[in-house]
Amino acid sequence: MSKRGMTKVIKTFYYLILLFIVLILILSLPAAWVVMRVQEQLPELSITGSSGYWWQGTAHEVSIIYRGDTINLSDISWTFDGLSLFVVKPCIIFSTLSTVSRGQGRLCIDLFSKKIYFHQLDMTLSAVVVADVLNVEIQGKFQALIRTLILKDNRLVGLQGDVIWRQAKFYNGEEWLDLGILLMAVSSETKNKSMTINWLDMENNLPFNPIDVDVEMLFTNSQLVHIVGTVTPKNMENRSLLDTLELVSHSREGNTYFIKSYFPR
């Protein structure tokens, strides 16, 4: 082999070694690097530590601070989707499990628009957590099946999904009222800057539900929650339930109570 040929071989070998070192350094980036990037986009997210690497790791003792209240999500593990880099929208597949919550889904960050996307988010949350945050006395378990949730600058800009409230109970100040199982269709409108929650009973599948519900909750930028709809109890002998409906409704037609109210959120 000539001297020139030997020089080319040495250069090629040198570049291969250099490329190998760079790849090792990239793959060795700790999970803390991902945690820092996510916390920059979601300042309400609190994470005490992390383990693993950027492409597969775990964030420890994760919690969300909402209006001064803390929602604990325990540890969150993730795996990076390498193919997502080709569309300039890096994504991770994550999961979490604790005594009060369980969830899994896909989180993506658009590097150009700075939007955060959650896709196929399947989350189960104890009603105790929701009760503490909203300062209401309820029991049961919430299961959220969110198809799409979009955030930008820490604001909700898109939402489509369903929430099921199982073993739903509400405390009216004297006793617990059994509401059965309720289905909530959740959506948002970017144009009107509002979020709508449609509460529907699952009467067709669960005829033993104690109430029929068709209520819409509208969250707007005016910081008011608009509640409009109807509630029809199936047992007109449940005095506690009827008394509660009398308090929250503005009119009644037969067994159907019409609800229309506004309150600050």
PDB file of C-alpha atoms in Angstrom:
ATOM      1  CA  MET A   1       0.000   0.000   0.000  1.00  0.00           C
ATOM      2  CA  SER A   2       1.291   3.424  -0.947  1.00  0.00           C
ATOM      3  CA  LYS A   3       1.933   6.147   1.604  1.00  0.00           C
ATOM      4  CA  ARG A   4      -1.072   8.140   0.292  1.00  0.00           C
ATOM      5  CA  GLY A   5      -3.338   5.099   0.601  1.00  0.00           C
ATOM      6  CA  MET A   6      -2.130   4.459   4.132  1.00  0.00           C
ATOM      7  CA  THR A   7      -2.872   8.100   5.033  1.00  0.00           C
ATOM      8  CA  LYS A   8      -6.479   7.735   3.764  1.00  0.00           C
ATOM      9  CA  VAL A   9      -6.964   4.565   5.810  1.00  0.00           C
ATOM     10  CA  ILE A  10      -5.640   6.277   8.949  1.00  0.00           C
ATOM     11  CA  LYS A  11      -7.910   9.308   8.379  1.00  0.00           C
ATOM     12  CA  THR A  12     -10.950   7.086   7.835  1.00  0.00           C
ATOM     13  CA  PHE A  13     -10.146   5.110  10.965  1.00  0.00           C
ATOM     14  CA  TYR A  14      -9.661   8.374  12.885  1.00  0.00           C
ATOM     15  CA  TYR A  15     -13.049   9.734  11.767  1.00  0.00           C
ATOM     16  CA  LEU A  16     -14.775   6.469  12.660  1.00  0.00           C
ATOM     17  CA  ILE A  17     -13.291   6.584  16.152  1.00  0.00           C
ATOM     18  CA  LEU A  18     -14.308  10.241  16.483  1.00  0.00           C
ATOM     19  CA  LEU A  19     -17.864   9.429  15.346  1.00  0.00           C
ATOM     20  CA  PHE A  20     -18.024   6.525  17.788  1.00  0.00           C
ATOM     21  CA  ILE A  21     -16.915   8.788  20.667  1.00  0.00           C
ATOM     22  CA  VAL A  22     -19.516  11.419  19.724  1.00  0.00           C
ATOM     23  CA  LEU A  23     -22.261   8.766  19.629  1.00  0.00           C
ATOM     24  CA  ILE A  24     -21.182   7.446  23.028  1.00  0.00           C
ATOM     25  CA  LEU A  25     -21.269  10.977  24.463  1.00  0.00           C
ATOM     26  CA  ILE A  26     -24.729  11.630  22.999  1.00  0.00           C
ATOM     27  CA  LEU A  27     -26.133   8.327  24.258  1.00  0.00           C
ATOM     28  CA  SER A  28     -24.589   9.003  27.667  1.00  0.00           C
ATOM     29  CA  LEU A  29     -26.525  12.242  28.191  1.00  0.00           C
ATOM     30  CA  PRO A  30     -28.283  11.773  31.549  1.00  0.00           C
ATOM     31  CA  ALA A  31     -32.038  11.779  32.105  1.00  0.00           C
ATOM     32  CA  ALA A  32     -31.594  15.080  33.952  1.00  0.00           C
ATOM     33  CA  TRP A  33     -31.088  16.744  30.561  1.00  0.00           C
ATOM     34  CA  VAL A  34     -34.606  15.712  29.473  1.00  0.00           C
ATOM     35  CA  VAL A  35     -36.037  16.732  32.850  1.00  0.00           C
ATOM     36  CA  MET A  36     -34.545  20.220  32.496  1.00  0.00           C
ATOM     37  CA  ARG A  37     -35.991  20.633  28.980  1.00  0.00           C
ATOM     38  CA  VAL A  38     -39.468  19.541  30.110  1.00  0.00           C
ATOM     39  CA  GLN A  39     -39.423  21.782  33.189  1.00  0.00           C
ATOM     40  CA  GLU A  40     -38.516  24.745  30.996  1.00  0.00           C
ATOM     41  CA  GLN A  41     -41.752  24.156  29.070  1.00  0.00           C
ATOM     42  CA  LEU A  42     -43.857  23.192  32.123  1.00  0.00           C
ATOM     43  CA  PRO A  43     -42.771  25.328  35.104  1.00  0.00           C
ATOM     44  CA  GLU A  44     -45.635  23.942  37.253  1.00  0.00           C
ATOM     45  CA  LEU A  45     -44.021  20.506  37.049  1.00  0.00           C
ATOM     46  CA  SER A  46     -41.883  19.612  40.073  1.00  0.00           C
ATOM     47  CA  ILE A  47     -39.321  16.786  39.833  1.00  0.00           C
ATOM     48  CA  THR A  48     -36.971  15.932  42.699  1.00  0.00           C
ATOM     49  CA  GLY A  49     -34.580  13.680  40.776  1.00  0.00           C
ATOM     50  CA  SER A  50     -33.982  11.415  37.792  1.00  0.00           C
ATOM     51  CA  SER A  51     -32.144   8.280  36.713  1.00  0.00           C
ATOM     52  CA  GLY A  52     -31.195   6.678  33.413  1.00  0.00           C
ATOM     53  CA  TYR A  53     -30.448   8.426  30.135  1.00  0.00           C
ATOM     54  CA  TRP A  54     -32.218  10.880  27.832  1.00  0.00           C
ATOM     55  CA  TRP A  55     -33.483   8.089  25.584  1.00  0.00           C
ATOM     56  CA  GLN A  56     -34.778   5.915  28.444  1.00  0.00           C
ATOM     57  CA  GLY A  57     -35.089   7.126  32.005  1.00  0.00           C
ATOM     58  CA  THR A  58     -37.206   7.833  35.059  1.00  0.00           C
ATOM     59  CA  ALA A  59     -38.178  11.098  36.749  1.00  0.00           C
ATOM     60  CA  HIS A  60     -38.653  10.634  40.488  1.00  0.00           C
ATOM     61  CA  GLU A  61     -41.327  12.108  42.776  1.00  0.00           C
ATOM     62  CA  VAL A  62     -43.088  14.069  40.046  1.00  0.00           C
ATOM     63  CA  SER A  63     -45.853  16.473  41.044  1.00  0.00           C
ATOM     64  CA  ILE A  64     -47.915  19.234  39.444  1.00  0.00           C
ATOM     65  CA  ILE A  65     -48.641  22.474  41.268  1.00  0.00           C
ATOM     66  CA  TYR A  66     -52.126  23.756  40.398  1.00  0.00           C
ATOM     67  CA  ARG A  67     -53.369  26.942  42.083  1.00  0.00           C
ATOM     68  CA  GLY A  68     -51.241  26.285  45.122  1.00  0.00           C
ATOM     69  CA  ASP A  69     -52.286  22.631  45.443  1.00  0.00           C
ATOM     70  CA  THR A  70     -49.900  19.778  44.707  1.00  0.00           C
ATOM     71  CA  ILE A  71     -50.943  16.732  42.664  1.00  0.00           C
ATOM     72  CA  ASN A  72     -48.482  13.878  43.215  1.00  0.00           C
ATOM     73  CA  LEU A  73     -47.850  11.610  40.217  1.00  0.00           C
ATOM     74  CA  SER A  74     -45.082   9.506  41.791  1.00  0.00           C
ATOM     75  CA  ASP A  75     -42.357   8.360  39.340  1.00  0.00           C
ATOM     76  CA  ILE A  76     -42.648   8.745  35.561  1.00  0.00           C
ATOM     77  CA  SER A  77     -40.680   6.489  33.201  1.00  0.00           C
ATOM     78  CA  TRP A  78     -40.155   7.237  29.522  1.00  0.00           C
ATOM     79  CA  THR A  79     -38.683   5.867  26.309  1.00  0.00           C
ATOM     80  CA  PHE A  80     -37.619   8.170  23.486  1.00  0.00           C
ATOM     81  CA  ASP A  81     -39.116   7.647  20.024  1.00  0.00           C
ATOM     82  CA  GLY A  82     -36.101   7.970  17.725  1.00  0.00           C
ATOM     83  CA  LEU A  83     -38.208   8.160  14.552  1.00  0.00           C
ATOM     84  CA  SER A  84     -39.852  11.370  15.804  1.00  0.00           C
ATOM     85  CA  LEU A  85     -36.619  13.285  15.180  1.00  0.00           C
ATOM     86  CA  PHE A  86     -37.212  13.074  11.431  1.00  0.00           C
ATOM     87  CA  VAL A  87     -40.308  15.313  11.732  1.00  0.00           C
ATOM     88  CA  VAL A  88     -38.590  17.843  14.039  1.00  0.00           C
ATOM     89  CA  LYS A  89     -41.060  16.913  16.769  1.00  0.00           C
ATOM     90  CA  PRO A  90     -39.271  14.772  19.371  1.00  0.00           C
ATOM     91  CA  CYS A  91     -41.588  12.466  21.315  1.00  0.00           C
ATOM     92  CA  ILE A  92     -41.391  10.243  24.364  1.00  0.00           C
ATOM     93  CA  ILE A  93     -43.676   7.404  25.434  1.00  0.00           C
ATOM     94  CA  PHE A  94     -44.249   7.660  29.185  1.00  0.00           C
ATOM     95  CA  SER A  95     -45.999   5.855  32.022  1.00  0.00           C
ATOM     96  CA  THR A  96     -46.622   6.500  35.713  1.00  0.00           C
ATOM     97  CA  LEU A  97     -47.966   4.448  38.603  1.00  0.00           C
ATOM     98  CA  SER A  98     -48.772   5.432  42.200  1.00  0.00           C
ATOM     99  CA  THR A  99     -51.340   4.692  44.897  1.00  0.00           C
ATOM    100  CA  VAL A 100     -53.675   7.472  43.658  1.00  0.00           C
ATOM    101  CA  SER A 101     -52.891   7.659  39.943  1.00  0.00           C
ATOM    102  CA  ARG A 102     -51.889   5.601  36.916  1.00  0.00           C
ATOM    103  CA  GLY A 103     -51.223   6.811  33.424  1.00  0.00           C
ATOM    104  CA  GLN A 104     -49.521   6.362  30.098  1.00  0.00           C
ATOM    105  CA  GLY A 105     -49.334   8.285  26.862  1.00  0.00           C
ATOM    106  CA  ARG A 106     -47.193  10.057  24.313  1.00  0.00           C
ATOM    107  CA  LEU A 107     -45.671  13.519  24.777  1.00  0.00           C
ATOM    108  CA  CYS A 108     -44.239  15.518  21.856  1.00  0.00           C
ATOM    109  CA  ILE A 109     -42.644  18.965  21.615  1.00  0.00           C
ATOM    110  CA  ASP A 110     -42.806  20.959  18.374  1.00  0.00           C
ATOM    111  CA  LEU A 111     -39.404  22.660  18.122  1.00  0.00           C
ATOM    112  CA  PHE A 112     -40.769  25.428  15.869  1.00  0.00           C
ATOM    113  CA  SER A 113     -44.113  26.359  17.443  1.00  0.00           C
ATOM    114  CA  LYS A 114     -42.969  25.446  20.992  1.00  0.00           C
ATOM    115  CA  LYS A 115     -46.253  23.606  21.497  1.00  0.00           C
ATOM    116  CA  ILE A 116     -46.471  20.561  23.752  1.00  0.00           C
ATOM    117  CA  TYR A 117     -48.675  17.708  22.539  1.00  0.00           C
ATOM    118  CA  PHE A 118     -50.112  14.834  24.585  1.00  0.00           C
ATOM    119  CA  HIS A 119     -51.526  11.987  22.500  1.00  0.00           C
ATOM    120  CA  GLN A 120     -53.553   8.927  23.574  1.00  0.00           C
ATOM    121  CA  LEU A 121     -53.292   9.883  27.245  1.00  0.00           C
ATOM    122  CA  ASP A 122     -54.853   7.178  29.432  1.00  0.00           C
ATOM    123  CA  MET A 123     -54.979   8.398  33.039  1.00  0.00           C
ATOM    124  CA  THR A 124     -56.692   7.017  36.146  1.00  0.00           C
ATOM    125  CA  LEU A 125     -56.937   9.348  39.129  1.00  0.00           C
ATOM    126  CA  SER A 126     -58.518   8.955  42.546  1.00  0.00           C
ATOM    127  CA  ALA A 127     -61.339  11.415  43.242  1.00  0.00           C
ATOM    128  CA  VAL A 128     -59.509  12.293  46.465  1.00  0.00           C
ATOM    129  CA  VAL A 129     -56.899  14.152  44.409  1.00  0.00           C
ATOM    130  CA  VAL A 130     -59.552  16.067  42.454  1.00  0.00           C
ATOM    131  CA  ALA A 131     -61.433  16.848  45.678  1.00  0.00           C
ATOM    132  CA  ASP A 132     -58.339  18.414  47.242  1.00  0.00           C
ATOM    133  CA  VAL A 133     -57.623  20.549  44.173  1.00  0.00           C
ATOM    134  CA  LEU A 134     -61.209  21.761  43.604  1.00  0.00           C
ATOM    135  CA  ASN A 135     -62.053  21.953  47.309  1.00  0.00           C
ATOM    136  CA  VAL A 136     -65.178  19.798  46.951  1.00  0.00           C
ATOM    137  CA  GLU A 137     -66.191  16.606  48.740  1.00  0.00           C
ATOM    138  CA  ILE A 138     -66.447  13.803  46.202  1.00  0.00           C
ATOM    139  CA  GLN A 139     -65.508  10.138  46.014  1.00  0.00           C
ATOM    140  CA  GLY A 140     -64.827   7.618  43.279  1.00  0.00           C
ATOM    141  CA  LYS A 141     -62.288   7.279  40.518  1.00  0.00           C
ATOM    142  CA  PHE A 142     -61.714   9.270  37.322  1.00  0.00           C
ATOM    143  CA  GLN A 143     -60.469   7.627  34.133  1.00  0.00           C
ATOM    144  CA  ALA A 144     -59.385  10.088  31.445  1.00  0.00           C
ATOM    145  CA  LEU A 145     -59.014   8.949  27.834  1.00  0.00           C
ATOM    146  CA  ILE A 146     -57.565  12.045  26.183  1.00  0.00           C
ATOM    147  CA  ARG A 147     -56.996  11.774  22.444  1.00  0.00           C
ATOM    148  CA  THR A 148     -55.218  15.124  22.144  1.00  0.00           C
ATOM    149  CA  LEU A 149     -54.113  17.785  24.620  1.00  0.00           C
ATOM    150  CA  ILE A 150     -52.094  20.785  23.390  1.00  0.00           C
ATOM    151  CA  LEU A 151     -50.276  23.371  25.519  1.00  0.00           C
ATOM    152  CA  LYS A 152     -48.423  26.533  24.522  1.00  0.00           C
ATOM    153  CA  ASP A 153     -46.813  29.037  26.882  1.00  0.00           C
ATOM    154  CA  ASN A 154     -48.357  27.043  29.730  1.00  0.00           C
ATOM    155  CA  ARG A 155     -51.871  27.618  28.310  1.00  0.00           C
ATOM    156  CA  LEU A 156     -54.386  25.069  27.064  1.00  0.00           C
ATOM    157  CA  VAL A 157     -54.921  25.552  23.314  1.00  0.00           C
ATOM    158  CA  GLY A 158     -56.456  22.213  22.332  1.00  0.00           C
ATOM    159  CA  LEU A 159     -58.278  19.334  24.008  1.00  0.00           C
ATOM    160  CA  GLN A 160     -60.327  16.332  22.859  1.00  0.00           C
ATOM    161  CA  GLY A 161     -61.227  13.341  24.983  1.00  0.00           C
ATOM    162  CA  ASP A 162     -63.515  11.614  27.457  1.00  0.00           C
ATOM    163  CA  VAL A 163     -63.505  11.238  31.229  1.00  0.00           C
ATOM    164  CA  ILE A 164     -65.399   8.537  33.124  1.00  0.00           C
ATOM    165  CA  TRP A 165     -66.261   9.121  36.781  1.00  0.00           C
ATOM    166  CA  ARG A 166     -66.847   5.716  38.346  1.00  0.00           C
ATOM    167  CA  GLN A 167     -68.498   5.103  41.734  1.00  0.00           C
ATOM    168  CA  ALA A 168     -69.319   8.809  41.713  1.00  0.00           C
ATOM    169  CA  LYS A 169     -70.400  10.233  45.046  1.00  0.00           C
ATOM    170  CA  PHE A 170     -71.018  13.803  46.218  1.00  0.00           C
ATOM    171  CA  TYR A 171     -71.334  15.043  49.806  1.00  0.00           C
ATOM    172  CA  ASN A 172     -74.150  17.578  50.178  1.00  0.00           C
ATOM    173  CA  GLY A 173     -73.224  18.615  53.704  1.00  0.00           C
ATOM    174  CA  GLU A 174     -75.311  15.944  55.409  1.00  0.00           C
ATOM    175  CA  GLU A 175     -74.745  12.667  53.571  1.00  0.00           C
ATOM    176  CA  TRP A 176     -73.083  11.100  50.542  1.00  0.00           C
ATOM    177  CA  LEU A 177     -75.192  11.021  47.371  1.00  0.00           C
ATOM    178  CA  ASP A 178     -74.633   8.132  44.948  1.00  0.00           C
ATOM    179  CA  LEU A 179     -74.404   9.416  41.343  1.00  0.00           C
ATOM    180  CA  GLY A 180     -73.479   6.104  39.702  1.00  0.00           C
ATOM    181  CA  ILE A 181     -71.168   6.301  36.694  1.00  0.00           C
ATOM    182  CA  LEU A 182     -70.880   9.503  34.653  1.00  0.00           C
ATOM    183  CA  LEU A 183     -69.285  10.071  31.258  1.00  0.00           C
ATOM    184  CA  MET A 184     -67.783  13.476  30.460  1.00  0.00           C
ATOM    185  CA  ALA A 185     -66.910  14.479  26.896  1.00  0.00           C
ATOM    186  CA  VAL A 186     -64.162  17.121  27.088  1.00  0.00           C
ATOM    187  CA  SER A 187     -63.244  19.532  24.275  1.00  0.00           C
ATOM    188  CA  SER A 188     -61.859  23.021  23.735  1.00  0.00           C
ATOM    189  CA  GLU A 189     -62.320  25.761  21.150  1.00  0.00           C
ATOM    190  CA  THR A 190     -59.269  27.839  20.265  1.00  0.00           C
ATOM    191  CA  LYS A 191     -61.391  30.479  18.541  1.00  0.00           C
ATOM    192  CA  ASN A 192     -63.550  31.205  21.595  1.00  0.00           C
ATOM    193  CA  LYS A 193     -60.737  30.414  24.024  1.00  0.00           C
ATOM    194  CA  SER A 194     -63.020  28.157  26.017  1.00  0.00           C
ATOM    195  CA  MET A 195     -63.215  24.582  27.249  1.00  0.00           C
ATOM    196  CA  THR A 196     -66.423  22.569  27.307  1.00  0.00           C
ATOM    197  CA  ILE A 197     -67.231  19.535  29.445  1.00  0.00           C
ATOM    198  CA  ASN A 198     -70.410  17.631  28.574  1.00  0.00           C
ATOM    199  CA  TRP A 199     -71.599  15.408  31.421  1.00  0.00           C
ATOM    200  CA  LEU A 200     -73.689  12.490  30.191  1.00  0.00           C
ATOM    201  CA  ASP A 201     -74.996   9.528  32.153  1.00  0.00           C
ATOM    202  CA  MET A 202     -74.375   6.063  30.752  1.00  0.00           C
ATOM    203  CA  GLU A 203     -78.055   5.119  30.857  1.00  0.00           C
ATOM    204  CA  ASN A 204     -78.020   2.900  27.769  1.00  0.00           C
ATOM    205  CA  ASN A 205     -75.357   0.643  29.243  1.00  0.00           C
ATOM    206  CA  LEU A 206     -76.140   1.156  32.931  1.00  0.00           C
ATOM    207  CA  PRO A 207     -79.911   1.480  33.446  1.00  0.00           C
ATOM    208  CA  PHE A 208     -79.450   1.250  37.224  1.00  0.00           C
ATOM    209  CA  ASN A 209     -77.739   4.671  37.399  1.00  0.00           C
ATOM    210  CA  PRO A 210     -79.626   6.797  39.980  1.00  0.00           C
ATOM    211  CA  ILE A 211     -79.773   9.894  37.735  1.00  0.00           C
ATOM    212  CA  ASP A 212     -79.941  10.894  34.071  1.00  0.00           C
ATOM    213  CA  VAL A 213     -77.502  13.741  33.389  1.00  0.00           C
ATOM    214  CA  ASP A 214     -77.102  16.069  30.412  1.00  0.00           C
ATOM    215  CA  VAL A 215     -75.038  19.017  31.651  1.00  0.00           C
ATOM    216  CA  GLU A 216     -72.536  21.269  29.885  1.00  0.00           C
ATOM    217  CA  MET A 217     -69.756  23.079  31.757  1.00  0.00           C
ATOM    218  CA  LEU A 218     -68.081  25.928  29.866  1.00  0.00           C
ATOM    219  CA  PHE A 219     -64.743  27.337  31.060  1.00  0.00           C
ATOM    220  CA  THR A 220     -63.879  30.726  29.514  1.00  0.00           C
ATOM    221  CA  ASN A 221     -61.200  33.397  29.823  1.00  0.00           C
ATOM    222  CA  SER A 222     -63.602  35.452  31.944  1.00  0.00           C
ATOM    223  CA  GLN A 223     -62.644  33.170  34.864  1.00  0.00           C
ATOM    224  CA  LEU A 224     -66.277  32.074  35.112  1.00  0.00           C
ATOM    225  CA  VAL A 225     -67.647  28.552  34.828  1.00  0.00           C
ATOM    226  CA  HIS A 226     -71.011  28.354  33.043  1.00  0.00           C
ATOM    227  CA  ILE A 227     -73.149  25.308  33.915  1.00  0.00           C
ATOM    228  CA  VAL A 228     -76.239  24.563  31.832  1.00  0.00           C
ATOM    229  CA  GLY A 229     -78.259  21.357  31.506  1.00  0.00           C
ATOM    230  CA  THR A 230     -80.727  18.946  33.037  1.00  0.00           C
ATOM    231  CA  VAL A 231     -80.669  16.304  35.761  1.00  0.00           C
ATOM    232  CA  THR A 232     -83.458  13.740  36.115  1.00  0.00           C
ATOM    233  CA  PRO A 233     -83.461  11.501  39.209  1.00  0.00           C
ATOM    234  CA  LYS A 234     -84.886   8.020  38.677  1.00  0.00           C
ATOM    235  CA  ASN A 235     -85.922   7.602  42.297  1.00  0.00           C
ATOM    236  CA  MET A 236     -88.200  10.456  43.329  1.00  0.00           C
ATOM    237  CA  GLU A 237     -88.247   9.116  46.900  1.00  0.00           C
ATOM    238  CA  ASN A 238     -84.579   9.977  47.508  1.00  0.00           C
ATOM    239  CA  ARG A 239     -85.254  13.093  49.589  1.00  0.00           C
ATOM    240  CA  SER A 240     -81.590  14.068  50.025  1.00  0.00           C
ATOM    241  CA  LEU A 241     -80.961  14.002  46.282  1.00  0.00           C
ATOM    242  CA  LEU A 242     -84.147  15.952  45.544  1.00  0.00           C
ATOM    243  CA  ASP A 243     -83.307  18.602  48.154  1.00  0.00           C
ATOM    244  CA  THR A 244     -79.842  19.040  46.651  1.00  0.00           C
ATOM    245  CA  LEU A 245     -81.267  19.407  43.141  1.00  0.00           C
ATOM    246  CA  GLU A 246     -83.759  21.984  44.424  1.00  0.00           C
ATOM    247  CA  LEU A 247     -80.837  24.063  45.693  1.00  0.00           C
ATOM    248  CA  VAL A 248     -78.751  23.966  42.496  1.00  0.00           C
ATOM    249  CA  SER A 249     -81.545  24.113  39.887  1.00  0.00           C
ATOM    250  CA  HIS A 250     -83.463  27.186  38.723  1.00  0.00           C
ATOM    251  CA  SER A 251     -86.627  25.418  37.514  1.00  0.00           C
ATOM    252  CA  ARG A 252     -88.312  22.044  37.262  1.00  0.00           C
ATOM    253  CA  GLU A 253     -90.563  20.299  34.752  1.00  0.00           C
ATOM    254  CA  GLY A 254     -91.948  16.988  35.947  1.00  0.00           C
ATOM    255  CA  ASN A 255     -89.032  14.956  37.272  1.00  0.00           C
ATOM    256  CA  THR A 256     -86.438  16.978  35.329  1.00  0.00           C
ATOM    257  CA  TYR A 257     -84.452  19.733  37.035  1.00  0.00           C
ATOM    258  CA  PHE A 258     -83.004  22.529  34.873  1.00  0.00           C
ATOM    259  CA  ILE A 259     -79.633  23.878  35.942  1.00  0.00           C
ATOM    260  CA  LYS A 260     -78.187  27.206  34.843  1.00  0.00           C
ATOM    261  CA  SER A 261     -75.575  28.881  36.992  1.00  0.00           C
ATOM    262  CA  TYR A 262     -72.251  30.709  36.956  1.00  0.00           C
ATOM    263  CA  PHE A 263     -69.465  30.671  39.486  1.00  0.00           C
ATOM    264  CA  PRO A 264     -65.821  31.821  39.570  1.00  0.00           C
ATOM    265  CA  ARG A 265     -63.084  29.284  39.050  1.00  0.00           C
TER     266      ARG A 265
END
